[in-house]
PDB file of C-alpha atoms in Angstrom:
ATOM      1  CA  MET A   1     -18.663   8.988  39.066  1.00  0.00           C
ATOM      2  CA  ALA A   2     -22.042   7.956  39.580  1.00  0.00           C
ATOM      3  CA  GLU A   3     -23.470   6.363  36.384  1.00  0.00           C
ATOM      4  CA  THR A   4     -26.181   8.385  36.469  1.00  0.00           C
ATOM      5  CA  GLU A   5     -24.444  11.346  35.472  1.00  0.00           C
ATOM      6  CA  HIS A   6     -25.411  13.318  32.270  1.00  0.00           C
ATOM      7  CA  HIS A   7     -22.906  15.290  30.229  1.00  0.00           C
ATOM      8  CA  SER A   8     -23.960  18.061  27.959  1.00  0.00           C
ATOM      9  CA  GLY A   9     -22.949  15.904  25.005  1.00  0.00           C
ATOM     10  CA  SER A  10     -24.502  14.230  22.251  1.00  0.00           C
ATOM     11  CA  SER A  11     -26.599  10.895  22.702  1.00  0.00           C
ATOM     12  CA  PRO A  12     -28.962   8.634  21.522  1.00  0.00           C
ATOM     13  CA  GLU A  13     -31.607  10.302  23.589  1.00  0.00           C
ATOM     14  CA  ASP A  14     -31.363  13.178  21.572  1.00  0.00           C
ATOM     15  CA  ASP A  15     -34.630  12.865  18.942  1.00  0.00           C
ATOM     16  CA  THR A  16     -33.396  15.276  16.807  1.00  0.00           C
ATOM     17  CA  PRO A  17     -29.750  15.071  15.117  1.00  0.00           C
ATOM     18  CA  PRO A  18     -28.203  18.555  16.059  1.00  0.00           C
ATOM     19  CA  ILE A  19     -27.184  18.634  12.024  1.00  0.00           C
ATOM     20  CA  PRO A  20     -27.986  21.267  10.284  1.00  0.00           C
ATOM     21  CA  VAL A  21     -28.595  20.614   6.391  1.00  0.00           C
ATOM     22  CA  CYS A  22     -25.817  22.466   5.459  1.00  0.00           C
ATOM     23  CA  GLN A  23     -23.388  20.508   7.441  1.00  0.00           C
ATOM     24  CA  ASN A  24     -19.616  20.840   6.387  1.00  0.00           C
ATOM     25  CA  PHE A  25     -18.703  17.146   6.867  1.00  0.00           C
ATOM     26  CA  MET A  26     -14.654  16.843   6.751  1.00  0.00           C
ATOM     27  CA  VAL A  27     -12.183  14.041   7.122  1.00  0.00           C
ATOM     28  CA  PRO A  28     -10.915  13.620  10.450  1.00  0.00           C
ATOM     29  CA  LYS A  29      -7.184  14.644  11.865  1.00  0.00           C
ATOM     30  CA  LYS A  30      -4.594  14.544  15.100  1.00  0.00           C
ATOM     31  CA  GLU A  31      -5.090  17.225  16.454  1.00  0.00           C
ATOM     32  CA  ILE A  32      -3.706  16.346  20.328  1.00  0.00           C
ATOM     33  CA  SER A  33       0.230  16.314  19.468  1.00  0.00           C
ATOM     34  CA  MET A  34       1.682  16.957  22.374  1.00  0.00           C
ATOM     35  CA  PHE A  35       0.741  16.432  26.652  1.00  0.00           C
ATOM     36  CA  PRO A  36       0.039  19.709  26.821  1.00  0.00           C
ATOM     37  CA  ASP A  37      -3.149  19.567  24.189  1.00  0.00           C
ATOM     38  CA  MET A  38      -4.639  16.658  26.791  1.00  0.00           C
ATOM     39  CA  GLY A  39      -6.170  20.203  28.077  1.00  0.00           C
ATOM     40  CA  LYS A  40      -7.880  21.285  24.755  1.00  0.00           C
ATOM     41  CA  TRP A  41      -9.471  17.506  24.789  1.00  0.00           C
ATOM     42  CA  LYS A  42     -11.001  17.610  27.912  1.00  0.00           C
ATOM     43  CA  ARG A  43     -13.106  20.449  27.376  1.00  0.00           C
ATOM     44  CA  SER A  44     -13.821  20.119  23.602  1.00  0.00           C
ATOM     45  CA  GLN A  45     -17.103  19.404  22.447  1.00  0.00           C
ATOM     46  CA  ALA A  46     -15.818  16.030  21.454  1.00  0.00           C
ATOM     47  CA  TYR A  47     -15.011  14.680  25.283  1.00  0.00           C
ATOM     48  CA  ALA A  48     -18.881  15.787  26.196  1.00  0.00           C
ATOM     49  CA  ASP A  49     -20.619  14.007  23.482  1.00  0.00           C
ATOM     50  CA  TYR A  50     -18.373  10.759  23.981  1.00  0.00           C
ATOM     51  CA  MET A  51     -18.920  10.364  27.495  1.00  0.00           C
ATOM     52  CA  GLY A  52     -22.839  11.223  27.120  1.00  0.00           C
ATOM     53  CA  PHE A  53     -23.133   8.370  24.625  1.00  0.00           C
ATOM     54  CA  ILE A  54     -21.237   6.244  26.599  1.00  0.00           C
ATOM     55  CA  LEU A  55     -23.118   7.030  30.186  1.00  0.00           C
ATOM     56  CA  THR A  56     -26.780   7.461  28.034  1.00  0.00           C
ATOM     57  CA  LEU A  57     -26.335   3.403  26.816  1.00  0.00           C
ATOM     58  CA  ASN A  58     -24.574   2.840  29.920  1.00  0.00           C
ATOM     59  CA  GLU A  59     -28.196   4.203  31.629  1.00  0.00           C
ATOM     60  CA  GLY A  60     -30.310   2.060  29.170  1.00  0.00           C
ATOM     61  CA  VAL A  61     -28.582  -0.763  29.527  1.00  0.00           C
ATOM     62  CA  LYS A  62     -29.225  -1.067  33.436  1.00  0.00           C
ATOM     63  CA  GLY A  63     -30.724  -4.147  34.762  1.00  0.00           C
ATOM     64  CA  LYS A  64     -31.787  -5.744  31.253  1.00  0.00           C
ATOM     65  CA  LYS A  65     -30.242  -9.161  29.677  1.00  0.00           C
ATOM     66  CA  LEU A  66     -28.228  -9.263  26.384  1.00  0.00           C
ATOM     67  CA  THR A  67     -31.444 -11.372  25.303  1.00  0.00           C
ATOM     68  CA  CYS A  68     -34.360  -9.550  26.262  1.00  0.00           C
ATOM     69  CA  GLU A  69     -37.093  -7.992  23.519  1.00  0.00           C
ATOM     70  CA  TYR A  70     -35.451  -4.438  22.250  1.00  0.00           C
ATOM     71  CA  LYS A  71     -36.198  -2.747  18.690  1.00  0.00           C
ATOM     72  CA  VAL A  72     -34.036  -3.508  15.547  1.00  0.00           C
ATOM     73  CA  SER A  73     -34.048  -1.166  12.852  1.00  0.00           C
ATOM     74  CA  GLU A  74     -33.139  -1.184   9.400  1.00  0.00           C
ATOM     75  CA  THR A  75     -29.879   0.867  10.190  1.00  0.00           C
ATOM     76  CA  ILE A  76     -29.214  -1.809  12.959  1.00  0.00           C
ATOM     77  CA  GLU A  77     -29.357  -4.549  10.513  1.00  0.00           C
ATOM     78  CA  LYS A  78     -27.008  -2.809   8.033  1.00  0.00           C
ATOM     79  CA  LEU A  79     -24.566  -2.643  10.916  1.00  0.00           C
ATOM     80  CA  LEU A  80     -24.632  -6.089  11.526  1.00  0.00           C
ATOM     81  CA  VAL A  81     -24.150  -6.764   7.652  1.00  0.00           C
ATOM     82  CA  LEU A  82     -21.432  -4.705   7.845  1.00  0.00           C
ATOM     83  CA  LEU A  83     -19.898  -6.177  10.911  1.00  0.00           C
ATOM     84  CA  GLY A  84     -20.489  -9.864   9.088  1.00  0.00           C
ATOM     85  CA  THR A  85     -18.737  -8.630   5.729  1.00  0.00           C
ATOM     86  CA  LEU A  86     -15.165  -7.610   7.905  1.00  0.00           C
ATOM     87  CA  ASP A  87     -15.902 -11.498   9.964  1.00  0.00           C
ATOM     88  CA  ARG A  88     -16.114 -12.612   6.243  1.00  0.00           C
ATOM     89  CA  TRP A  89     -13.053 -11.266   5.253  1.00  0.00           C
ATOM     90  CA  ILE A  90     -11.760 -13.167   8.299  1.00  0.00           C
ATOM     91  CA  ASP A  91     -12.565 -15.995   6.976  1.00  0.00           C
ATOM     92  CA  GLU A  92     -11.317 -15.485   3.192  1.00  0.00           C
ATOM     93  CA  THR A  93      -7.733 -14.177   4.664  1.00  0.00           C
ATOM     94  CA  PRO A  94      -6.169 -16.895   6.407  1.00  0.00           C
ATOM     95  CA  PRO A  95      -3.224 -16.127   8.874  1.00  0.00           C
ATOM     96  CA  GLU A  96       0.568 -16.606   7.091  1.00  0.00           C
ATOM     97  CA  ASP A  97       2.994 -19.205   8.420  1.00  0.00           C
ATOM     98  CA  GLN A  98       5.448 -16.819   9.642  1.00  0.00           C
ATOM     99  CA  PRO A  99       8.658 -17.480  12.228  1.00  0.00           C
ATOM    100  CA  SER A 100       7.309 -15.099  15.177  1.00  0.00           C
ATOM    101  CA  ARG A 101       4.339 -15.758  17.284  1.00  0.00           C
ATOM    102  CA  PHE A 102       2.388 -12.513  17.420  1.00  0.00           C
ATOM    103  CA  GLY A 103       1.499 -10.262  14.682  1.00  0.00           C
ATOM    104  CA  ASN A 104       0.815 -12.330  11.777  1.00  0.00           C
ATOM    105  CA  LYS A 105       0.916 -10.372   8.527  1.00  0.00           C
ATOM    106  CA  ALA A 106      -2.168 -11.641   7.009  1.00  0.00           C
ATOM    107  CA  TYR A 107      -3.793  -9.582   9.306  1.00  0.00           C
ATOM    108  CA  ARG A 108      -2.641  -6.469   6.712  1.00  0.00           C
ATOM    109  CA  THR A 109      -3.863  -8.007   3.850  1.00  0.00           C
ATOM    110  CA  TRP A 110      -7.499  -8.343   5.851  1.00  0.00           C
ATOM    111  CA  TYR A 111      -6.945  -4.249   6.686  1.00  0.00           C
ATOM    112  CA  ALA A 112      -6.057  -3.078   3.436  1.00  0.00           C
ATOM    113  CA  LYS A 113      -9.073  -4.670   2.101  1.00  0.00           C
ATOM    114  CA  LEU A 114     -11.292  -2.702   4.761  1.00  0.00           C
ATOM    115  CA  ASP A 115      -9.082   0.688   4.085  1.00  0.00           C
ATOM    116  CA  GLN A 116     -10.310   0.194   0.195  1.00  0.00           C
ATOM    117  CA  GLU A 117     -14.123  -0.371   1.150  1.00  0.00           C
ATOM    118  CA  ALA A 118     -14.607   1.308   4.054  1.00  0.00           C
ATOM    119  CA  GLU A 119     -16.635   4.696   2.708  1.00  0.00           C
ATOM    120  CA  GLY A 120     -18.601   2.314   0.246  1.00  0.00           C
ATOM    121  CA  LEU A 121     -19.728  -0.013   3.478  1.00  0.00           C
ATOM    122  CA  VAL A 122     -20.642   3.246   5.717  1.00  0.00           C
ATOM    123  CA  ALA A 123     -22.712   4.696   2.366  1.00  0.00           C
ATOM    124  CA  ALA A 124     -24.922   1.693   2.539  1.00  0.00           C
ATOM    125  CA  VAL A 125     -25.291   2.066   6.239  1.00  0.00           C
ATOM    126  CA  ILE A 126     -26.476   5.719   6.350  1.00  0.00           C
ATOM    127  CA  PRO A 127     -29.031   7.045   4.844  1.00  0.00           C
ATOM    128  CA  GLU A 128     -28.833   8.384   0.865  1.00  0.00           C
ATOM    129  CA  ASP A 129     -29.477  12.505   1.816  1.00  0.00           C
ATOM    130  CA  LYS A 130     -26.444  12.197   4.800  1.00  0.00           C
ATOM    131  CA  ALA A 131     -24.164  10.462   2.184  1.00  0.00           C
ATOM    132  CA  ALA A 132     -21.756  13.196   2.727  1.00  0.00           C
ATOM    133  CA  ALA A 133     -20.538  12.277   5.605  1.00  0.00           C
ATOM    134  CA  ALA A 134     -19.180   9.057   4.626  1.00  0.00           C
ATOM    135  CA  PRO A 135     -15.970  10.137   4.174  1.00  0.00           C
ATOM    136  CA  GLU A 136     -16.055  11.211   7.894  1.00  0.00           C
ATOM    137  CA  ILE A 137     -17.679   8.477   9.800  1.00  0.00           C
ATOM    138  CA  ALA A 138     -15.356   6.136   7.344  1.00  0.00           C
ATOM    139  CA  VAL A 139     -12.339   6.647   9.387  1.00  0.00           C
ATOM    140  CA  TYR A 140     -13.500   5.970  12.520  1.00  0.00           C
ATOM    141  CA  LEU A 141     -14.143   2.378  11.082  1.00  0.00           C
ATOM    142  CA  LYS A 142     -10.933   2.101   9.874  1.00  0.00           C
ATOM    143  CA  GLU A 143      -9.662   3.422  13.319  1.00  0.00           C
ATOM    144  CA  ALA A 144     -12.345   0.702  15.275  1.00  0.00           C
ATOM    145  CA  VAL A 145     -10.148  -2.515  14.143  1.00  0.00           C
ATOM    146  CA  GLY A 146      -6.593  -2.048  14.907  1.00  0.00           C
ATOM    147  CA  ASN A 147      -3.395  -0.930  14.073  1.00  0.00           C
ATOM    148  CA  SER A 148      -2.087  -2.594  10.523  1.00  0.00           C
ATOM    149  CA  THR A 149       1.262  -1.251  10.829  1.00  0.00           C
ATOM    150  CA  ARG A 150       2.021  -3.163  14.762  1.00  0.00           C
ATOM    151  CA  ILE A 151      -0.815  -5.235  14.550  1.00  0.00           C
ATOM    152  CA  ASP A 152      -2.168  -4.502  17.458  1.00  0.00           C
ATOM    153  CA  TYR A 153      -5.892  -3.432  19.379  1.00  0.00           C
ATOM    154  CA  GLY A 154      -6.230  -1.323  22.228  1.00  0.00           C
ATOM    155  CA  THR A 155      -9.052   0.162  23.839  1.00  0.00           C
ATOM    156  CA  GLY A 156      -8.547   3.584  21.372  1.00  0.00           C
ATOM    157  CA  HIS A 157      -9.586   1.250  18.932  1.00  0.00           C
ATOM    158  CA  GLU A 158     -12.629   0.291  20.837  1.00  0.00           C
ATOM    159  CA  ALA A 159     -13.444   3.577  21.748  1.00  0.00           C
ATOM    160  CA  ALA A 160     -13.024   4.379  17.831  1.00  0.00           C
ATOM    161  CA  PHE A 161     -16.041   1.833  17.357  1.00  0.00           C
ATOM    162  CA  ALA A 162     -18.229   3.834  19.981  1.00  0.00           C
ATOM    163  CA  ILE A 163     -17.131   7.006  18.338  1.00  0.00           C
ATOM    164  CA  PHE A 164     -18.494   5.616  14.914  1.00  0.00           C
ATOM    165  CA  LEU A 165     -22.047   4.806  16.331  1.00  0.00           C
ATOM    166  CA  CYS A 166     -21.946   8.247  18.190  1.00  0.00           C
ATOM    167  CA  CYS A 167     -21.731   9.429  14.676  1.00  0.00           C
ATOM    168  CA  LEU A 168     -24.640   7.562  12.850  1.00  0.00           C
ATOM    169  CA  CYS A 169     -26.748   9.261  16.472  1.00  0.00           C
ATOM    170  CA  LYS A 170     -25.482  12.497  15.636  1.00  0.00           C
ATOM    171  CA  ILE A 171     -26.641  12.208  11.604  1.00  0.00           C
ATOM    172  CA  GLY A 172     -29.599  10.439  12.995  1.00  0.00           C
ATOM    173  CA  ALA A 173     -28.974   7.421  11.125  1.00  0.00           C
ATOM    174  CA  LEU A 174     -29.356   5.720  14.441  1.00  0.00           C
ATOM    175  CA  ARG A 175     -32.239   7.372  17.153  1.00  0.00           C
ATOM    176  CA  VAL A 176     -32.988   6.931  20.462  1.00  0.00           C
ATOM    177  CA  ASP A 177     -34.863   3.647  20.799  1.00  0.00           C
ATOM    178  CA  ASP A 178     -31.659   2.027  19.123  1.00  0.00           C
ATOM    179  CA  GLN A 179     -29.924   2.342  22.379  1.00  0.00           C
ATOM    180  CA  LEU A 180     -29.997  -1.517  22.990  1.00  0.00           C
ATOM    181  CA  ALA A 181     -29.737  -2.553  19.785  1.00  0.00           C
ATOM    182  CA  ILE A 182     -26.514  -0.590  19.808  1.00  0.00           C
ATOM    183  CA  ILE A 183     -25.212  -2.594  22.347  1.00  0.00           C
ATOM    184  CA  PHE A 184     -27.045  -5.575  22.448  1.00  0.00           C
ATOM    185  CA  LYS A 185     -26.685  -6.572  19.014  1.00  0.00           C
ATOM    186  CA  VAL A 186     -24.270  -4.496  17.246  1.00  0.00           C
ATOM    187  CA  PHE A 187     -20.992  -3.638  19.504  1.00  0.00           C
ATOM    188  CA  ASP A 188     -22.051  -7.394  20.904  1.00  0.00           C
ATOM    189  CA  ARG A 189     -21.525  -8.369  16.996  1.00  0.00           C
ATOM    190  CA  TYR A 190     -18.076  -5.909  16.894  1.00  0.00           C
ATOM    191  CA  LEU A 191     -17.015  -7.673  19.694  1.00  0.00           C
ATOM    192  CA  VAL A 192     -16.927 -11.166  18.757  1.00  0.00           C
ATOM    193  CA  VAL A 193     -15.245 -10.003  15.327  1.00  0.00           C
ATOM    194  CA  MET A 194     -12.296  -8.065  17.079  1.00  0.00           C
ATOM    195  CA  ARG A 195     -11.696 -11.638  19.380  1.00  0.00           C
ATOM    196  CA  LYS A 196     -11.855 -13.349  16.393  1.00  0.00           C
ATOM    197  CA  LEU A 197      -9.274 -10.943  14.645  1.00  0.00           C
ATOM    198  CA  GLN A 198      -7.127 -10.804  18.064  1.00  0.00           C
ATOM    199  CA  LYS A 199      -7.494 -14.225  17.637  1.00  0.00           C
ATOM    200  CA  THR A 200      -6.584 -15.496  14.106  1.00  0.00           C
ATOM    201  CA  TYR A 201      -3.393 -13.242  13.251  1.00  0.00           C
ATOM    202  CA  ARG A 202      -2.393 -13.103  17.095  1.00  0.00           C
ATOM    203  CA  MET A 203      -2.850  -9.396  17.074  1.00  0.00           C
ATOM    204  CA  GLU A 204      -0.686  -8.061  20.726  1.00  0.00           C
ATOM    205  CA  PRO A 205      -2.466  -5.485  23.079  1.00  0.00           C
ATOM    206  CA  ALA A 206      -1.889  -1.750  22.180  1.00  0.00           C
ATOM    207  CA  GLY A 207      -0.733   0.167  25.267  1.00  0.00           C
ATOM    208  CA  SER A 208      -1.397  -3.102  27.357  1.00  0.00           C
ATOM    209  CA  GLN A 209      -0.519  -2.471  31.293  1.00  0.00           C
ATOM    210  CA  GLY A 210       0.104  -6.311  31.461  1.00  0.00           C
ATOM    211  CA  VAL A 211      -1.792  -8.138  34.422  1.00  0.00           C
ATOM    212  CA  TRP A 212      -2.321  -4.530  36.329  1.00  0.00           C
ATOM    213  CA  GLY A 213      -4.991  -3.723  33.409  1.00  0.00           C
ATOM    214  CA  LEU A 214      -8.075  -4.162  33.579  1.00  0.00           C
ATOM    215  CA  ASP A 215      -8.452  -6.192  30.310  1.00  0.00           C
ATOM    216  CA  ASP A 216      -5.744  -6.665  27.144  1.00  0.00           C
ATOM    217  CA  PHE A 217      -7.975  -5.538  24.494  1.00  0.00           C
ATOM    218  CA  GLN A 218     -11.048  -4.042  25.509  1.00  0.00           C
ATOM    219  CA  PHE A 219     -12.744  -2.073  28.480  1.00  0.00           C
ATOM    220  CA  LEU A 220     -16.308  -0.451  27.541  1.00  0.00           C
ATOM    221  CA  PRO A 221     -17.982  -4.443  27.675  1.00  0.00           C
ATOM    222  CA  PHE A 222     -16.758  -4.132  31.678  1.00  0.00           C
ATOM    223  CA  ILE A 223     -18.275  -0.845  31.935  1.00  0.00           C
ATOM    224  CA  TRP A 224     -21.830  -1.522  30.335  1.00  0.00           C
ATOM    225  CA  GLY A 225     -21.659  -5.280  31.372  1.00  0.00           C
ATOM    226  CA  SER A 226     -21.520  -4.526  35.070  1.00  0.00           C
ATOM    227  CA  SER A 227     -24.605  -1.706  34.252  1.00  0.00           C
ATOM    228  CA  GLN A 228     -26.571  -4.815  33.254  1.00  0.00           C
ATOM    229  CA  PHE A 229     -26.294  -6.597  36.613  1.00  0.00           C
ATOM    230  CA  VAL A 230     -27.147  -3.595  38.438  1.00  0.00           C
ATOM    231  CA  ASP A 231     -29.652  -4.974  41.294  1.00  0.00           C
ATOM    232  CA  HIS A 232     -29.766  -8.369  39.785  1.00  0.00           C
ATOM    233  CA  PRO A 233     -31.058 -10.607  42.522  1.00  0.00           C
ATOM    234  CA  THR A 234     -28.861 -13.544  42.696  1.00  0.00           C
ATOM    235  CA  LEU A 235     -25.641 -12.809  40.964  1.00  0.00           C
ATOM    236  CA  GLU A 236     -23.163 -10.541  42.891  1.00  0.00           C
ATOM    237  CA  PRO A 237     -19.564  -9.293  41.436  1.00  0.00           C
ATOM    238  CA  LYS A 238     -18.345 -12.383  43.340  1.00  0.00           C
ATOM    239  CA  HIS A 239     -19.648 -14.771  41.633  1.00  0.00           C
ATOM    240  CA  PHE A 240     -18.129 -13.649  37.549  1.00  0.00           C
ATOM    241  CA  VAL A 241     -14.609 -15.166  38.558  1.00  0.00           C
ATOM    242  CA  ASP A 242     -16.832 -18.795  39.379  1.00  0.00           C
ATOM    243  CA  GLU A 243     -16.566 -20.614  36.380  1.00  0.00           C
ATOM    244  CA  LYS A 244     -19.781 -22.381  36.135  1.00  0.00           C
ATOM    245  CA  VAL A 245     -21.522 -19.417  36.558  1.00  0.00           C
ATOM    246  CA  VAL A 246     -20.179 -17.787  33.507  1.00  0.00           C
ATOM    247  CA  ASN A 247     -20.101 -20.664  31.668  1.00  0.00           C
ATOM    248  CA  GLU A 248     -24.414 -21.089  32.689  1.00  0.00           C
ATOM    249  CA  ASN A 249     -25.068 -17.055  32.257  1.00  0.00           C
ATOM    250  CA  HIS A 250     -22.595 -15.175  29.548  1.00  0.00           C
ATOM    251  CA  HIS A 251     -25.226 -15.690  26.650  1.00  0.00           C
ATOM    252  CA  ASP A 252     -27.263 -12.874  28.857  1.00  0.00           C
ATOM    253  CA  TYR A 253     -24.504 -10.933  30.034  1.00  0.00           C
ATOM    254  CA  MET A 254     -21.356  -8.696  28.216  1.00  0.00           C
ATOM    255  CA  PHE A 255     -19.411  -8.858  30.987  1.00  0.00           C
ATOM    256  CA  LEU A 256     -19.190 -12.798  31.645  1.00  0.00           C
ATOM    257  CA  GLU A 257     -18.614 -12.692  27.793  1.00  0.00           C
ATOM    258  CA  CYS A 258     -15.823 -10.766  28.385  1.00  0.00           C
ATOM    259  CA  ILE A 259     -14.650 -13.081  31.729  1.00  0.00           C
ATOM    260  CA  LYS A 260     -15.461 -16.135  29.333  1.00  0.00           C
ATOM    261  CA  PHE A 261     -13.053 -15.333  26.066  1.00  0.00           C
ATOM    262  CA  ILE A 262     -10.003 -14.241  29.082  1.00  0.00           C
ATOM    263  CA  ASN A 263     -10.946 -17.812  30.833  1.00  0.00           C
ATOM    264  CA  GLU A 264     -10.164 -19.401  27.242  1.00  0.00           C
ATOM    265  CA  MET A 265      -7.168 -17.509  26.149  1.00  0.00           C
ATOM    266  CA  LYS A 266      -5.387 -17.310  29.195  1.00  0.00           C
ATOM    267  CA  THR A 267      -4.295 -20.562  32.183  1.00  0.00           C
ATOM    268  CA  GLY A 268      -3.311 -20.119  35.557  1.00  0.00           C
ATOM    269  CA  PRO A 269      -5.031 -19.023  38.461  1.00  0.00           C
ATOM    270  CA  PHE A 270      -7.275 -15.866  37.638  1.00  0.00           C
ATOM    271  CA  ALA A 271      -6.237 -13.595  40.418  1.00  0.00           C
ATOM    272  CA  GLU A 272      -2.533 -13.897  38.410  1.00  0.00           C
ATOM    273  CA  HIS A 273      -3.198 -13.093  35.160  1.00  0.00           C
ATOM    274  CA  SER A 274      -6.445 -10.742  35.813  1.00  0.00           C
ATOM    275  CA  ASN A 275      -5.131  -9.441  38.731  1.00  0.00           C
ATOM    276  CA  GLN A 276      -7.326  -5.732  38.279  1.00  0.00           C
ATOM    277  CA  LEU A 277     -10.236  -8.056  37.873  1.00  0.00           C
ATOM    278  CA  TRP A 278     -10.069 -10.419  40.690  1.00  0.00           C
ATOM    279  CA  ASN A 279      -9.719  -7.587  43.031  1.00  0.00           C
ATOM    280  CA  ILE A 280     -13.300  -6.300  41.118  1.00  0.00           C
ATOM    281  CA  SER A 281     -15.015  -9.169  42.476  1.00  0.00           C
ATOM    282  CA  ALA A 282     -14.302  -8.204  45.882  1.00  0.00           C
ATOM    283  CA  VAL A 283     -16.825  -4.719  45.546  1.00  0.00           C
ATOM    284  CA  PRO A 284     -19.691  -5.077  47.260  1.00  0.00           C
ATOM    285  CA  THR A 285     -22.372  -4.458  44.348  1.00  0.00           C
ATOM    286  CA  TRP A 286     -22.732  -4.108  40.643  1.00  0.00           C
ATOM    287  CA  SER A 287     -23.590  -0.294  41.326  1.00  0.00           C
ATOM    288  CA  LYS A 288     -20.118   0.188  42.785  1.00  0.00           C
ATOM    289  CA  VAL A 289     -18.151  -1.758  40.254  1.00  0.00           C
ATOM    290  CA  ASN A 290     -19.966   0.105  37.642  1.00  0.00           C
ATOM    291  CA  GLN A 291     -19.175   3.459  39.044  1.00  0.00           C
ATOM    292  CA  GLY A 292     -15.678   2.256  39.393  1.00  0.00           C
ATOM    293  CA  LEU A 293     -15.151   1.299  36.094  1.00  0.00           C
ATOM    294  CA  ILE A 294     -16.168   4.707  34.882  1.00  0.00           C
ATOM    295  CA  ARG A 295     -13.773   6.060  37.242  1.00  0.00           C
ATOM    296  CA  MET A 296     -10.764   3.810  35.657  1.00  0.00           C
ATOM    297  CA  TYR A 297     -12.222   4.195  32.218  1.00  0.00           C
ATOM    298  CA  LYS A 298     -11.595   8.429  32.341  1.00  0.00           C
ATOM    299  CA  ALA A 299      -8.052   8.124  34.778  1.00  0.00           C
ATOM    300  CA  GLU A 300      -6.597   4.680  32.511  1.00  0.00           C
ATOM    301  CA  CYS A 301      -7.940   5.358  28.586  1.00  0.00           C
ATOM    302  CA  LEU A 302      -9.590   8.745  28.070  1.00  0.00           C
ATOM    303  CA  GLU A 303      -6.882  10.798  30.070  1.00  0.00           C
ATOM    304  CA  LYS A 304      -3.762   9.262  28.959  1.00  0.00           C
ATOM    305  CA  PHE A 305      -1.619  10.603  25.978  1.00  0.00           C
ATOM    306  CA  PRO A 306      -0.235   7.924  24.436  1.00  0.00           C
ATOM    307  CA  VAL A 307      -4.212   6.796  23.964  1.00  0.00           C
ATOM    308  CA  ILE A 308      -5.803  10.285  22.978  1.00  0.00           C
ATOM    309  CA  GLN A 309      -2.888  11.173  20.519  1.00  0.00           C
ATOM    310  CA  HIS A 310      -4.644   8.759  18.078  1.00  0.00           C
ATOM    311  CA  PHE A 311      -8.174  10.329  18.149  1.00  0.00           C
ATOM    312  CA  LYS A 312      -8.862  12.073  14.804  1.00  0.00           C
ATOM    313  CA  PHE A 313     -11.716  14.950  15.218  1.00  0.00           C
ATOM    314  CA  GLY A 314     -13.757  16.021  12.390  1.00  0.00           C
ATOM    315  CA  SER A 315     -17.149  18.246  12.037  1.00  0.00           C
ATOM    316  CA  LEU A 316     -19.051  15.259  14.633  1.00  0.00           C
ATOM    317  CA  ILE A 317     -16.156  14.960  17.337  1.00  0.00           C
ATOM    318  CA  SER A 318     -15.504  18.617  17.288  1.00  0.00           C
ATOM    319  CA  ILE A 319     -12.260  19.423  19.221  1.00  0.00           C
ATOM    320  CA  GLN A 320     -14.110  22.789  19.727  1.00  0.00           C
ATOM    321  CA  PRO A 321     -14.380  23.803  23.335  1.00  0.00           C
ATOM    322  CA  VAL A 322     -18.265  23.272  24.989  1.00  0.00           C
ATOM    323  CA  LYS A 323     -20.059  25.868  24.198  1.00  0.00           C
ATOM    324  CA  PRO A 324     -20.799  27.263  27.440  1.00  0.00           C
TER     325      PRO A 324
END
């Protein structure tokens, strides 16, 4: 799918939030319980809104560095405070001594704190006149940090954070001119906190395909990160497997931040531990990489029942079919 494709969905491009004053917010719940329900998901307003959001942001960051200048609104600042709080709680919740190397149980203590505080954290971010939306939106924040039973994290959790941000756009807390800050400030900070969670509590990758998956934990930063590189004068896809290039440029490019983290966490030849990424490095242009990753994201994440069965739907992210 071309990165310029647009959907009849919600995106930060909507200047006026499409929420009537009498909006009935609701606590989101699971709607995809069996494989045949997947058709309902693909036809839903939620799917159109989600893809519309991802693609609008993909277009917005095209050719731009993380270090470029952009507006930082009050809501963006509040979201950074929220993520800073989650980060601080990790420091306050050291890993426990336990026999198994993976899935440190201290994560459950950390998660319980978020579970308890999530509505208050969200209420502090959104406008007072939208306070009724806090319980609905808080569900996506809690879903965005991993699973406390399995102590794992994967692309479904990452998607929940994107949905959380999409909801903030839908109620008008985030606006069209927040686009760059949504990715370069908020999503980038979210990734830092998630990497810290993954390292501190040795979280398992949720539904990982091992060396055949793109990455153990993330997907969206590869999409948006490849868009940043479109039409770059010197750096081509073949360069991201060069550690020197990564170390010199990761501050500017989300894609390289991801590669740097992989290089820190994995040993052995890159082609062996990250085969899919190694194959992508052979694609001639960043534009083709970006388009290919969007197609792959749909096929490997959004069309996979084991991922979508955990998605929750409410008034903002609706399972109702797209209106013709």
